Amino acid sequence: MARSHFNRFCFLALIIIAINLGLNTVESVWPLPQKVAVSGERYRLDPAGLDLRYGGGDQDQDCVVLDAAFRRYYPLIFPDWVSGKPRLKIPKKGNTFSLVVTMDRGDCDGYPTAGSSERYQLNVSAGQALLHSETVWGALRGLETFSQLVYQDDYGTYFVNKTEIEDFPRFQYRGILLDTSRHYLPVKAILKTLDAMAYSKFNVFHWHIVDDPSFPYQSRTFPDLSSKGAYHPMSHIYTQSDVRRVIAHARLRGIRVVPEFDSPGHTQSWGKGQPNLLTPCYNGGTPSGTFGPINPASTLSYRFMRRFFEEVTSVFPDSYFHLGGDEVDFSCWKSNPDIRVFMQKMGFGQDYTKLESFYMENIVNITSAFNKTSIVWQDVFDYHERIPKDTVLHIWKGLPASYEVELSRITKAGHRVLLGAPWYINHIAYGQDWRLSYNVHPQNFSGTEEQKKLVIGGEVSMWGEYVDATNLSPRLWPRACAAAERLWSDENQTISANKALPRLQELRCRLLRRGVQAEPLKPGHCRNEYQGI
């Protein structure tokens, strides 16, 4: 135990020394690794002599995910060397440097899952870097770290310092939500977001794909949902091919795609293409011609939802499926005479939270039958709905005092939790509002250690009322990166936003160089300004 404490002390001491020396390597790594030791000893890298390759035997050298990563990271490591190509064999002459990747198991034919290990070790020394991981998903995280360790001097020469890193994420779920209903986001914008997510080690894309304003998902089973519910039936939809493209792009970056089809509220666009699904609203004893949430008293509603979820759960391979369940307006249900009769029949009285509970319990059971783990908004728990213990609750409401109480209540009931409330960064404020995100403490609530382990991660939300492809990237980056470090790194080593600022500035400049329109953090400049305008 004493030796373990001594080793940890050495790691922390080397971090402090490296930062004090102003070494580019530590200042540029984001999110901060769990353990990092950096020396002042540095090695020159020749773009023509970098060898990205597998270690181990021949049986380990057939991984599509890693092959794609080698091709992708070469120009990220050497952005100025536009004529270069990744070398898959050791050059016979010149200043060679090998990055050798070994994995305990590749998982190369599958998708990243909730239980996938992202742990890796990276040791950089003279002539080589050794990257070892348990899975290919950890190898991807290590490649990203290595790409951030490489830097240039004032003359454009590339260097990397002698470095030892042991790294793994603090939380298993580190997500970004995009809303593609309120404003349609072109596939290209989604793919670019996935790229930027990988640069900060986010690993879940929560695709809030439909909502009240539009239904852009093109269903094979119910094509009228998009043909009548999208903003435009041809230009503003996501075809099955589009969805597969997004999922494939995410997979190669170790990112899971978790879709959300929110109901029973937020479903006005559904009703345009699916008659008799929404609840007819009444004015007195007469239909008003308007519609409310999905009709929970009709067996047709559940028949439709079962057939629709049978399709979408087969299209999206991830084991998690977001069912929504938030912000249900009860006024239409209250006005409908058939709903009121159903309420009396079920013994719900005048408590319409029980009606929503009845609906959500049925929907969760449907997705469970398709072997999916449900994620629902916190409203579902607040209404005392009987849901399976493995259901994940997503907290989206309130200031710290409020969501800390909710964290305590939900985990005490034995449910796993995602924290989203403090990271609604579609809200903007003048100045460095990223500091608010950075200063969040996801496990700072009253509860046992076992309760705190039930917080599986968190999510940054970019709701789309005032966001489309014109401002998505600058509003998202680098502000979302604050949450990325909070969800990945050791909280005790990343307690100060002031100390984090130089690394975040370096990351922002790197994002610009990689083609991401990341907004400024404060007055200043980047060596390589954004060239896309």
Short mmCIF file of C-alpha atoms in Angstrom, two decimals:
data_model
loop_
_atom_site.label_atom_id
_atom_site.label_comp_id
_atom_site.label_asym_id
_atom_site.label_seq_id
_atom_site.Cartn_x
_atom_site.Cartn_y
_atom_site.Cartn_z
CA MET A 1 0.00 0.00 0.00
CA ALA A 2 2.85 2.40 0.83
CA ARG A 3 4.44 1.71 -2.56
CA SER A 4 1.09 2.46 -4.27
CA HIS A 5 0.80 5.79 -2.47
CA PHE A 6 4.41 6.62 -3.37
CA ASN A 7 3.80 5.87 -7.07
CA ARG A 8 0.68 8.03 -7.06
CA PHE A 9 2.63 10.84 -5.40
CA CYS A 10 5.30 10.59 -8.09
CA PHE A 11 2.70 10.81 -10.84
CA LEU A 12 1.12 13.91 -9.29
CA ALA A 13 4.51 15.48 -8.67
CA LEU A 14 5.52 14.99 -12.29
CA ILE A 15 2.26 16.57 -13.43
CA ILE A 16 2.99 19.64 -11.30
CA ILE A 17 6.60 19.82 -12.49
CA ALA A 18 5.53 19.49 -16.12
CA ILE A 19 2.92 22.21 -15.80
CA ASN A 20 5.39 24.53 -14.07
CA LEU A 21 7.90 23.92 -16.86
CA GLY A 22 5.24 24.85 -19.38
CA LEU A 23 5.61 21.61 -21.33
CA ASN A 24 3.31 21.55 -24.34
CA THR A 25 2.33 17.94 -23.75
CA VAL A 26 0.50 18.35 -20.45
CA GLU A 27 -0.98 21.70 -21.42
CA SER A 28 -2.55 20.18 -24.50
CA VAL A 29 -4.16 16.96 -23.24
CA TRP A 30 -7.93 17.14 -22.74
CA PRO A 31 -9.57 15.60 -20.83
CA LEU A 32 -6.77 15.22 -18.30
CA PRO A 33 -5.64 11.58 -17.97
CA GLN A 34 -6.04 9.83 -14.63
CA LYS A 35 -2.27 9.40 -14.24
CA VAL A 36 0.34 11.12 -16.36
CA ALA A 37 4.09 11.48 -15.97
CA VAL A 38 5.84 13.76 -18.46
CA SER A 39 9.56 14.30 -18.83
CA GLY A 40 11.39 17.23 -20.40
CA GLU A 41 13.07 14.73 -22.72
CA ARG A 42 11.60 15.06 -26.17
CA TYR A 43 11.86 13.25 -29.49
CA ARG A 44 11.61 14.61 -33.01
CA LEU A 45 8.90 13.09 -35.18
CA ASP A 46 9.31 12.84 -38.94
CA PRO A 47 5.93 12.56 -40.74
CA ALA A 48 7.58 10.35 -43.35
CA GLY A 49 8.87 8.05 -40.65
CA LEU A 50 5.87 7.46 -38.39
CA ASP A 51 4.84 3.83 -38.26
CA LEU A 52 1.33 3.10 -36.94
CA ARG A 53 1.03 -0.64 -36.43
CA TYR A 54 -0.27 -3.56 -34.46
CA GLY A 55 1.71 -5.39 -31.83
CA GLY A 56 1.34 -9.06 -31.01
CA GLY A 57 0.88 -11.88 -33.48
CA ASP A 58 -0.71 -11.95 -36.90
CA GLN A 59 -4.07 -12.90 -35.39
CA ASP A 60 -4.29 -9.45 -33.81
CA GLN A 61 -3.78 -7.57 -37.07
CA ASP A 62 -7.25 -7.57 -38.55
CA CYS A 63 -9.33 -4.83 -36.96
CA VAL A 64 -11.38 -2.60 -39.23
CA VAL A 65 -11.96 -0.05 -36.46
CA LEU A 66 -8.25 0.30 -35.72
CA ASP A 67 -7.26 0.34 -39.40
CA ALA A 68 -9.70 3.22 -39.96
CA ALA A 69 -8.31 5.01 -36.92
CA PHE A 70 -4.73 4.72 -38.23
CA ARG A 71 -5.81 6.38 -41.47
CA ARG A 72 -7.82 9.05 -39.66
CA TYR A 73 -5.24 10.00 -37.07
CA TYR A 74 -2.24 10.37 -39.33
CA PRO A 75 -3.35 13.78 -40.71
CA LEU A 76 -4.57 14.76 -37.23
CA ILE A 77 -1.09 14.14 -35.83
CA PHE A 78 0.64 15.90 -38.76
CA PRO A 79 -1.87 18.49 -40.02
CA ASP A 80 0.75 20.34 -42.09
CA TRP A 81 2.01 17.29 -43.92
CA VAL A 82 -0.81 17.18 -46.47
CA SER A 83 1.00 14.85 -48.89
CA GLY A 84 1.66 12.21 -46.27
CA LYS A 85 -0.01 8.86 -45.92
CA PRO A 86 0.07 6.56 -42.90
CA ARG A 87 2.86 4.06 -43.15
CA LEU A 88 1.85 0.55 -42.23
CA LYS A 89 5.40 -0.81 -42.55
CA ILE A 90 8.54 0.42 -40.81
CA PRO A 91 10.51 2.72 -43.13
CA LYS A 92 13.99 1.44 -43.88
CA LYS A 93 15.63 4.84 -43.68
CA GLY A 94 15.12 8.14 -41.94
CA ASN A 95 14.04 9.20 -38.48
CA THR A 96 11.55 6.46 -37.65
CA PHE A 97 9.08 6.37 -34.77
CA SER A 98 6.67 3.52 -34.12
CA LEU A 99 3.30 3.69 -32.40
CA VAL A 100 2.55 0.06 -31.51
CA VAL A 101 -0.97 -0.89 -30.44
CA THR A 102 -1.82 -4.07 -28.52
CA MET A 103 -5.25 -5.07 -27.28
CA ASP A 104 -6.40 -7.80 -24.91
CA ARG A 105 -9.48 -8.25 -27.07
CA GLY A 106 -10.44 -6.27 -30.12
CA ASP A 107 -14.25 -6.20 -30.14
CA CYS A 108 -13.65 -5.04 -33.70
CA ASP A 109 -16.71 -6.64 -35.24
CA GLY A 110 -19.20 -5.20 -32.80
CA TYR A 111 -20.39 -1.89 -31.42
CA PRO A 112 -19.31 -0.11 -28.26
CA THR A 113 -21.63 -0.95 -25.38
CA ALA A 114 -22.46 0.36 -21.92
CA GLY A 115 -19.93 -2.07 -20.47
CA SER A 116 -17.10 -1.51 -22.95
CA SER A 117 -13.73 -0.79 -21.38
CA GLU A 118 -12.00 2.41 -22.50
CA ARG A 119 -8.96 1.90 -20.30
CA TYR A 120 -5.53 2.26 -21.92
CA GLN A 121 -1.85 2.67 -21.10
CA LEU A 122 0.46 4.81 -23.22
CA ASN A 123 4.23 4.87 -22.82
CA VAL A 124 6.24 7.19 -25.07
CA SER A 125 10.01 6.72 -25.20
CA ALA A 126 12.85 7.08 -27.67
CA GLY A 127 11.81 5.70 -31.04
CA GLN A 128 8.45 4.32 -30.06
CA ALA A 129 5.16 4.67 -28.23
CA LEU A 130 3.49 1.59 -26.79
CA LEU A 131 -0.29 1.78 -26.53
CA HIS A 132 -2.00 -1.08 -24.71
CA SER A 133 -5.75 -1.36 -24.12
CA GLU A 134 -8.28 -3.95 -23.08
CA THR A 135 -10.46 -3.26 -26.15
CA VAL A 136 -10.30 -1.37 -29.43
CA TRP A 137 -12.44 1.36 -27.82
CA GLY A 138 -9.65 2.01 -25.32
CA ALA A 139 -7.15 2.02 -28.18
CA LEU A 140 -9.17 4.80 -29.84
CA ARG A 141 -8.99 6.89 -26.67
CA GLY A 142 -5.25 6.29 -26.46
CA LEU A 143 -4.74 7.31 -30.08
CA GLU A 144 -6.56 10.56 -29.39
CA THR A 145 -4.31 11.21 -26.40
CA PHE A 146 -1.17 10.50 -28.46
CA SER A 147 -2.38 12.90 -31.15
CA GLN A 148 -2.66 15.61 -28.50
CA LEU A 149 0.83 14.92 -27.14
CA VAL A 150 2.46 15.73 -30.49
CA TYR A 151 3.31 19.41 -30.90
CA GLN A 152 5.32 21.73 -33.16
CA ASP A 153 8.05 24.22 -32.38
CA ASP A 154 8.23 27.68 -33.94
CA TYR A 155 9.90 26.21 -37.02
CA GLY A 156 7.16 23.63 -37.64
CA THR A 157 9.15 20.60 -36.45
CA TYR A 158 7.05 17.94 -34.70
CA PHE A 159 7.99 16.64 -31.26
CA VAL A 160 6.64 14.38 -28.56
CA ASN A 161 7.91 14.18 -24.97
CA LYS A 162 8.78 11.11 -22.97
CA THR A 163 5.46 10.28 -21.31
CA GLU A 164 3.77 7.58 -19.23
CA ILE A 165 -0.02 7.55 -19.00
CA GLU A 166 -2.53 5.28 -17.31
CA ASP A 167 -6.03 6.37 -18.18
CA PHE A 168 -9.69 5.40 -17.94
CA PRO A 169 -12.98 7.30 -17.68
CA ARG A 170 -14.49 8.25 -14.36
CA PHE A 171 -18.01 7.65 -15.72
CA GLN A 172 -19.08 5.13 -18.33
CA TYR A 173 -21.70 7.38 -19.99
CA ARG A 174 -20.53 10.73 -21.40
CA GLY A 175 -23.10 12.02 -23.82
CA ILE A 176 -24.08 14.80 -26.20
CA LEU A 177 -27.75 15.37 -27.09
CA LEU A 178 -28.66 16.89 -30.44
CA ASP A 179 -32.24 17.92 -31.21
CA THR A 180 -33.04 17.35 -34.89
CA SER A 181 -36.75 18.13 -34.72
CA ARG A 182 -36.92 21.82 -33.84
CA HIS A 183 -34.33 22.48 -36.52
CA TYR A 184 -33.22 19.85 -39.01
CA LEU A 185 -29.48 19.18 -38.85
CA PRO A 186 -27.90 17.89 -42.08
CA VAL A 187 -26.14 14.56 -41.78
CA LYS A 188 -22.84 16.31 -42.47
CA ALA A 189 -23.32 18.47 -39.35
CA ILE A 190 -24.05 15.39 -37.24
CA LEU A 191 -20.95 13.58 -38.54
CA LYS A 192 -18.80 16.63 -37.81
CA THR A 193 -20.20 16.69 -34.27
CA LEU A 194 -19.28 13.02 -33.84
CA ASP A 195 -15.72 13.83 -34.91
CA ALA A 196 -15.48 16.61 -32.34
CA MET A 197 -16.99 14.37 -29.67
CA ALA A 198 -14.18 11.86 -30.19
CA TYR A 199 -11.59 14.63 -29.74
CA SER A 200 -12.90 15.11 -26.16
CA LYS A 201 -13.63 11.41 -25.51
CA PHE A 202 -17.43 11.69 -25.41
CA ASN A 203 -18.86 8.24 -26.06
CA VAL A 204 -22.65 8.56 -26.45
CA PHE A 205 -24.64 10.43 -29.08
CA HIS A 206 -28.16 10.90 -27.74
CA TRP A 207 -30.19 11.52 -30.88
CA HIS A 208 -33.39 13.37 -29.95
CA ILE A 209 -34.56 12.71 -33.46
CA VAL A 210 -38.26 13.69 -33.38
CA ASP A 211 -40.45 16.05 -31.35
CA ASP A 212 -43.53 18.30 -31.68
CA PRO A 213 -42.29 20.47 -34.60
CA SER A 214 -41.20 17.75 -37.03
CA PHE A 215 -40.76 14.02 -37.56
CA PRO A 216 -37.67 13.65 -39.75
CA TYR A 217 -37.05 9.93 -39.15
CA GLN A 218 -38.18 7.98 -42.24
CA SER A 219 -39.90 4.84 -41.00
CA ARG A 220 -40.12 1.76 -43.21
CA THR A 221 -43.24 0.56 -41.38
CA PHE A 222 -45.03 3.92 -41.19
CA PRO A 223 -43.68 6.11 -44.02
CA ASP A 224 -46.44 8.72 -43.52
CA LEU A 225 -44.83 9.75 -40.23
CA SER A 226 -42.08 11.60 -42.10
CA SER A 227 -43.85 12.24 -45.38
CA LYS A 228 -46.52 14.21 -43.48
CA GLY A 229 -44.70 15.09 -40.26
CA ALA A 230 -41.30 16.34 -41.47
CA TYR A 231 -40.66 19.93 -42.48
CA HIS A 232 -40.17 18.61 -46.00
CA PRO A 233 -40.73 14.98 -47.06
CA MET A 234 -37.58 14.82 -49.19
CA SER A 235 -35.00 17.38 -48.05
CA HIS A 236 -35.61 17.40 -44.29
CA ILE A 237 -35.64 13.70 -43.41
CA TYR A 238 -33.21 11.03 -42.25
CA THR A 239 -33.48 8.01 -44.51
CA GLN A 240 -32.58 4.54 -43.34
CA SER A 241 -29.32 4.99 -45.23
CA ASP A 242 -28.65 8.26 -43.37
CA VAL A 243 -29.21 6.57 -40.02
CA ARG A 244 -26.88 3.70 -40.91
CA ARG A 245 -24.26 6.22 -41.99
CA VAL A 246 -24.44 8.06 -38.66
CA ILE A 247 -24.26 4.80 -36.67
CA ALA A 248 -21.29 3.53 -38.72
CA HIS A 249 -19.44 6.86 -38.38
CA ALA A 250 -20.04 6.84 -34.61
CA ARG A 251 -18.92 3.22 -34.24
CA LEU A 252 -15.54 3.90 -35.83
CA ARG A 253 -15.01 6.56 -33.17
CA GLY A 254 -16.15 4.43 -30.24
CA ILE A 255 -19.42 6.35 -29.89
CA ARG A 256 -22.76 4.74 -29.12
CA VAL A 257 -25.93 6.09 -30.76
CA VAL A 258 -28.89 6.17 -28.37
CA PRO A 259 -32.12 7.29 -30.08
CA GLU A 260 -34.97 9.05 -28.32
CA PHE A 261 -38.57 8.77 -29.43
CA ASP A 262 -40.25 10.85 -26.74
CA SER A 263 -43.88 10.14 -25.80
CA PRO A 264 -46.69 10.53 -24.80
CA GLY A 265 -46.03 14.29 -24.97
CA HIS A 266 -43.91 16.07 -27.56
CA THR A 267 -45.75 14.09 -30.25
CA GLN A 268 -47.69 16.66 -32.30
CA SER A 269 -45.72 15.78 -35.43
CA TRP A 270 -46.58 12.09 -34.99
CA GLY A 271 -50.28 12.77 -35.35
CA LYS A 272 -49.91 14.25 -38.84
CA GLY A 273 -48.96 10.88 -40.26
CA GLN A 274 -50.68 8.50 -37.87
CA PRO A 275 -54.45 9.07 -37.46
CA ASN A 276 -56.15 8.18 -34.16
CA LEU A 277 -52.87 8.24 -32.22
CA LEU A 278 -53.19 11.58 -30.42
CA THR A 279 -55.91 12.51 -27.96
CA PRO A 280 -58.71 14.73 -29.40
CA CYS A 281 -59.13 17.81 -27.22
CA TYR A 282 -62.60 19.09 -26.30
CA ASN A 283 -64.04 22.50 -25.61
CA GLY A 284 -66.96 21.74 -23.36
CA GLY A 285 -68.73 18.81 -24.99
CA THR A 286 -67.44 19.55 -28.50
CA PRO A 287 -64.14 18.54 -30.13
CA SER A 288 -61.98 21.63 -30.53
CA GLY A 289 -60.10 20.32 -33.58
CA THR A 290 -56.82 20.25 -31.69
CA PHE A 291 -54.93 17.29 -30.29
CA GLY A 292 -52.96 16.55 -27.16
CA PRO A 293 -50.55 13.78 -26.14
CA ILE A 294 -50.82 10.18 -27.35
CA ASN A 295 -54.13 8.63 -26.27
CA PRO A 296 -53.26 6.33 -23.35
CA ALA A 297 -56.78 4.87 -23.15
CA SER A 298 -56.76 3.39 -26.65
CA THR A 299 -55.42 -0.09 -27.39
CA LEU A 300 -54.62 1.21 -30.90
CA SER A 301 -51.94 3.45 -29.39
CA TYR A 302 -50.06 0.52 -27.87
CA ARG A 303 -50.49 -1.59 -31.01
CA PHE A 304 -48.92 1.19 -33.06
CA MET A 305 -46.10 1.82 -30.58
CA ARG A 306 -45.23 -1.88 -30.47
CA ARG A 307 -44.94 -2.11 -34.27
CA PHE A 308 -43.02 1.16 -34.49
CA PHE A 309 -40.58 0.21 -31.71
CA GLU A 310 -40.09 -3.20 -33.28
CA GLU A 311 -38.66 -1.35 -36.26
CA VAL A 312 -36.56 1.32 -34.55
CA THR A 313 -35.07 -1.04 -31.96
CA SER A 314 -33.80 -3.16 -34.86
CA VAL A 315 -32.39 -0.11 -36.69
CA PHE A 316 -30.44 1.22 -33.67
CA PRO A 317 -28.14 -1.51 -32.30
CA ASP A 318 -27.40 0.02 -28.89
CA SER A 319 -28.94 -1.72 -25.89
CA TYR A 320 -30.18 1.62 -24.50
CA PHE A 321 -33.31 3.30 -25.83
CA HIS A 322 -34.60 6.69 -24.62
CA LEU A 323 -38.38 6.81 -24.18
CA GLY A 324 -38.78 10.41 -23.00
CA GLY A 325 -41.78 10.80 -20.74
CA ASP A 326 -41.35 14.49 -19.86
CA GLU A 327 -43.53 17.60 -19.83
CA VAL A 328 -46.91 15.98 -20.45
CA ASP A 329 -49.72 18.56 -20.54
CA PHE A 330 -52.77 17.00 -18.89
CA SER A 331 -55.30 19.62 -20.02
CA CYS A 332 -56.32 17.80 -23.20
CA TRP A 333 -56.69 14.47 -21.39
CA LYS A 334 -58.87 16.21 -18.80
CA SER A 335 -61.11 17.65 -21.52
CA ASN A 336 -61.72 14.32 -23.31
CA PRO A 337 -64.84 12.43 -22.14
CA ASP A 338 -63.46 9.03 -23.20
CA ILE A 339 -60.32 9.63 -21.15
CA ARG A 340 -62.38 10.59 -18.12
CA VAL A 341 -64.42 7.38 -18.39
CA PHE A 342 -61.17 5.40 -18.66
CA MET A 343 -59.83 7.15 -15.57
CA GLN A 344 -62.85 6.09 -13.52
CA LYS A 345 -62.69 2.54 -14.88
CA MET A 346 -59.04 2.24 -13.83
CA GLY A 347 -59.65 3.79 -10.41
CA PHE A 348 -57.34 6.74 -11.10
CA GLY A 349 -59.85 9.32 -9.87
CA GLN A 350 -58.67 12.81 -10.90
CA ASP A 351 -54.95 12.01 -10.67
CA TYR A 352 -53.68 12.26 -14.23
CA THR A 353 -50.13 11.43 -13.15
CA LYS A 354 -51.48 7.89 -12.68
CA LEU A 355 -52.67 7.92 -16.28
CA GLU A 356 -49.22 8.91 -17.51
CA SER A 357 -47.77 6.23 -15.24
CA PHE A 358 -50.05 3.65 -16.85
CA TYR A 359 -48.88 4.69 -20.31
CA MET A 360 -45.16 4.76 -19.50
CA GLU A 361 -45.26 1.40 -17.74
CA ASN A 362 -46.75 -0.12 -20.89
CA ILE A 363 -44.15 1.54 -23.14
CA VAL A 364 -41.24 0.43 -20.95
CA ASN A 365 -42.58 -3.12 -21.05
CA ILE A 366 -42.72 -2.96 -24.86
CA THR A 367 -39.06 -1.93 -25.14
CA SER A 368 -38.05 -4.52 -22.54
CA ALA A 369 -39.60 -7.18 -24.77
CA PHE A 370 -37.14 -6.07 -27.48
CA ASN A 371 -34.20 -6.47 -25.04
CA LYS A 372 -33.63 -2.76 -24.64
CA THR A 373 -32.76 -0.91 -21.44
CA SER A 374 -35.00 2.12 -21.15
CA ILE A 375 -33.85 5.63 -20.33
CA VAL A 376 -36.62 8.00 -19.24
CA TRP A 377 -36.72 11.59 -18.05
CA GLN A 378 -37.00 12.15 -14.31
CA ASP A 379 -40.72 12.97 -14.57
CA VAL A 380 -41.40 9.24 -14.84
CA PHE A 381 -39.89 8.67 -11.39
CA ASP A 382 -41.49 11.79 -9.93
CA TYR A 383 -44.93 10.43 -10.84
CA HIS A 384 -44.22 7.23 -8.89
CA GLU A 385 -44.44 5.04 -11.93
CA ARG A 386 -43.76 1.34 -11.53
CA ILE A 387 -40.79 0.80 -13.79
CA PRO A 388 -38.17 -1.96 -13.91
CA LYS A 389 -35.15 -1.51 -11.65
CA ASP A 390 -32.79 -1.45 -14.62
CA THR A 391 -34.50 1.66 -16.07
CA VAL A 392 -32.13 4.64 -16.18
CA LEU A 393 -33.48 7.99 -14.96
CA HIS A 394 -32.32 11.14 -16.73
CA ILE A 395 -32.31 14.24 -14.50
CA TRP A 396 -32.97 17.44 -16.43
CA LYS A 397 -34.61 19.85 -13.98
CA GLY A 398 -33.42 22.44 -11.54
CA LEU A 399 -30.45 24.13 -9.97
CA PRO A 400 -27.87 22.19 -7.89
CA ALA A 401 -29.94 22.14 -4.71
CA SER A 402 -32.87 20.67 -6.62
CA TYR A 403 -31.09 18.08 -8.74
CA GLU A 404 -28.94 16.97 -5.80
CA VAL A 405 -32.12 16.07 -3.92
CA GLU A 406 -33.36 14.23 -7.00
CA LEU A 407 -30.06 12.33 -7.29
CA SER A 408 -30.44 11.25 -3.68
CA ARG A 409 -34.07 10.15 -4.08
CA ILE A 410 -33.62 8.21 -7.31
CA THR A 411 -30.46 6.39 -6.28
CA LYS A 412 -32.00 5.53 -2.90
CA ALA A 413 -34.73 3.76 -4.87
CA GLY A 414 -32.01 1.74 -6.59
CA HIS A 415 -32.14 3.28 -10.07
CA ARG A 416 -29.16 4.29 -12.16
CA VAL A 417 -28.99 7.96 -13.05
CA LEU A 418 -27.77 10.26 -15.80
CA LEU A 419 -27.18 13.89 -14.84
CA GLY A 420 -28.15 16.41 -17.49
CA ALA A 421 -29.60 19.37 -15.57
CA PRO A 422 -26.40 21.45 -15.23
CA TRP A 423 -25.30 20.94 -18.84
CA TYR A 424 -28.08 22.50 -20.93
CA ILE A 425 -25.60 24.54 -22.91
CA ASN A 426 -28.11 25.68 -25.50
CA HIS A 427 -28.55 28.37 -22.83
CA ILE A 428 -25.77 30.91 -23.24
CA ALA A 429 -24.40 33.70 -21.08
CA TYR A 430 -21.89 36.47 -21.61
CA GLY A 431 -18.37 35.54 -20.60
CA GLN A 432 -16.78 32.22 -19.74
CA ASP A 433 -19.92 30.28 -18.93
CA TRP A 434 -18.01 27.00 -19.48
CA ARG A 435 -16.82 27.45 -15.90
CA LEU A 436 -20.34 26.67 -14.66
CA SER A 437 -20.19 23.31 -16.44
CA TYR A 438 -16.69 22.63 -15.18
CA ASN A 439 -17.63 23.23 -11.56
CA VAL A 440 -20.37 20.58 -11.50
CA HIS A 441 -19.90 17.69 -9.06
CA PRO A 442 -22.11 14.77 -10.20
CA GLN A 443 -21.70 12.76 -6.99
CA ASN A 444 -22.13 15.67 -4.59
CA PHE A 445 -25.40 14.63 -2.96
CA SER A 446 -26.58 13.01 0.24
CA GLY A 447 -26.27 9.27 -0.11
CA THR A 448 -24.17 6.19 0.49
CA GLU A 449 -21.20 5.17 -1.64
CA GLU A 450 -23.39 2.53 -3.24
CA GLN A 451 -25.90 5.22 -4.21
CA LYS A 452 -23.18 7.36 -5.75
CA LYS A 453 -22.02 4.42 -7.88
CA LEU A 454 -25.49 4.47 -9.47
CA VAL A 455 -24.64 7.78 -11.18
CA ILE A 456 -23.42 6.28 -14.45
CA GLY A 457 -22.56 9.59 -16.09
CA GLY A 458 -23.99 12.70 -17.61
CA GLU A 459 -24.97 14.45 -20.77
CA VAL A 460 -24.59 17.80 -22.48
CA SER A 461 -27.82 18.89 -24.18
CA MET A 462 -28.02 21.13 -27.23
CA TRP A 463 -31.72 21.76 -27.72
CA GLY A 464 -32.65 23.12 -31.11
CA GLU A 465 -35.10 26.00 -30.67
CA TYR A 466 -32.41 28.49 -31.71
CA VAL A 467 -29.74 26.15 -33.06
CA ASP A 468 -29.23 24.76 -36.55
CA ALA A 469 -26.20 23.98 -38.70
CA THR A 470 -25.21 27.67 -38.84
CA ASN A 471 -24.41 27.94 -35.12
CA LEU A 472 -24.27 24.37 -33.79
CA SER A 473 -20.48 24.01 -33.67
CA PRO A 474 -19.57 27.37 -32.11
CA ARG A 475 -22.30 27.07 -29.51
CA LEU A 476 -21.29 23.50 -28.67
CA TRP A 477 -17.49 23.73 -28.76
CA PRO A 478 -15.43 24.18 -26.70
CA ARG A 479 -18.10 24.75 -24.05
CA ALA A 480 -19.13 21.08 -24.03
CA CYS A 481 -15.52 20.10 -23.37
CA ALA A 482 -15.84 21.32 -19.78
CA ALA A 483 -18.35 18.55 -19.09
CA ALA A 484 -16.18 16.09 -21.02
CA GLU A 485 -13.33 16.57 -18.53
CA ARG A 486 -15.66 16.48 -15.56
CA LEU A 487 -17.06 13.13 -16.72
CA TRP A 488 -13.70 11.58 -17.67
CA SER A 489 -11.03 12.91 -15.30
CA ASP A 490 -10.25 12.59 -11.62
CA GLU A 491 -12.28 15.29 -9.91
CA ASN A 492 -9.53 15.99 -7.37
CA GLN A 493 -7.00 16.74 -10.11
CA THR A 494 -9.36 18.99 -12.09
CA ILE A 495 -10.87 21.09 -9.34
CA SER A 496 -9.69 24.47 -10.66
CA ALA A 497 -11.19 26.06 -13.76
CA ASN A 498 -8.37 28.63 -13.73
CA LYS A 499 -5.76 25.89 -14.04
CA ALA A 500 -7.81 24.16 -16.73
CA LEU A 501 -8.11 27.28 -18.89
CA PRO A 502 -4.69 27.02 -20.64
CA ARG A 503 -5.40 23.42 -21.66
CA LEU A 504 -8.89 24.32 -22.81
CA GLN A 505 -7.50 27.20 -24.88
CA GLU A 506 -5.03 24.78 -26.48
CA LEU A 507 -7.89 22.38 -27.19
CA ARG A 508 -9.93 25.16 -28.76
CA CYS A 509 -7.04 25.99 -31.10
CA ARG A 510 -6.66 22.31 -31.96
CA LEU A 511 -10.36 22.09 -32.78
CA LEU A 512 -9.98 25.05 -35.15
CA ARG A 513 -7.06 23.35 -36.86
CA ARG A 514 -9.16 20.20 -37.23
CA GLY A 515 -11.94 22.14 -38.92
CA VAL A 516 -14.30 22.62 -35.97
CA GLN A 517 -15.74 26.13 -35.55
CA ALA A 518 -15.10 26.40 -31.82
CA GLU A 519 -15.86 29.80 -30.33
CA PRO A 520 -13.23 31.87 -28.43
CA LEU A 521 -12.81 31.57 -24.69
CA LYS A 522 -11.34 35.03 -24.16
CA PRO A 523 -9.40 37.68 -26.13
CA GLY A 524 -6.38 36.22 -27.87
CA HIS A 525 -5.40 34.23 -30.92
CA CYS A 526 -4.53 30.78 -32.18
CA ARG A 527 -1.39 30.04 -34.13
CA ASN A 528 -3.57 28.44 -36.77
CA GLU A 529 -6.85 30.30 -37.03
CA TYR A 530 -10.00 28.77 -38.51
CA GLN A 531 -9.63 28.58 -42.30
CA GLY A 532 -13.12 27.50 -43.30
CA ILE A 533 -14.65 30.96 -43.75
#
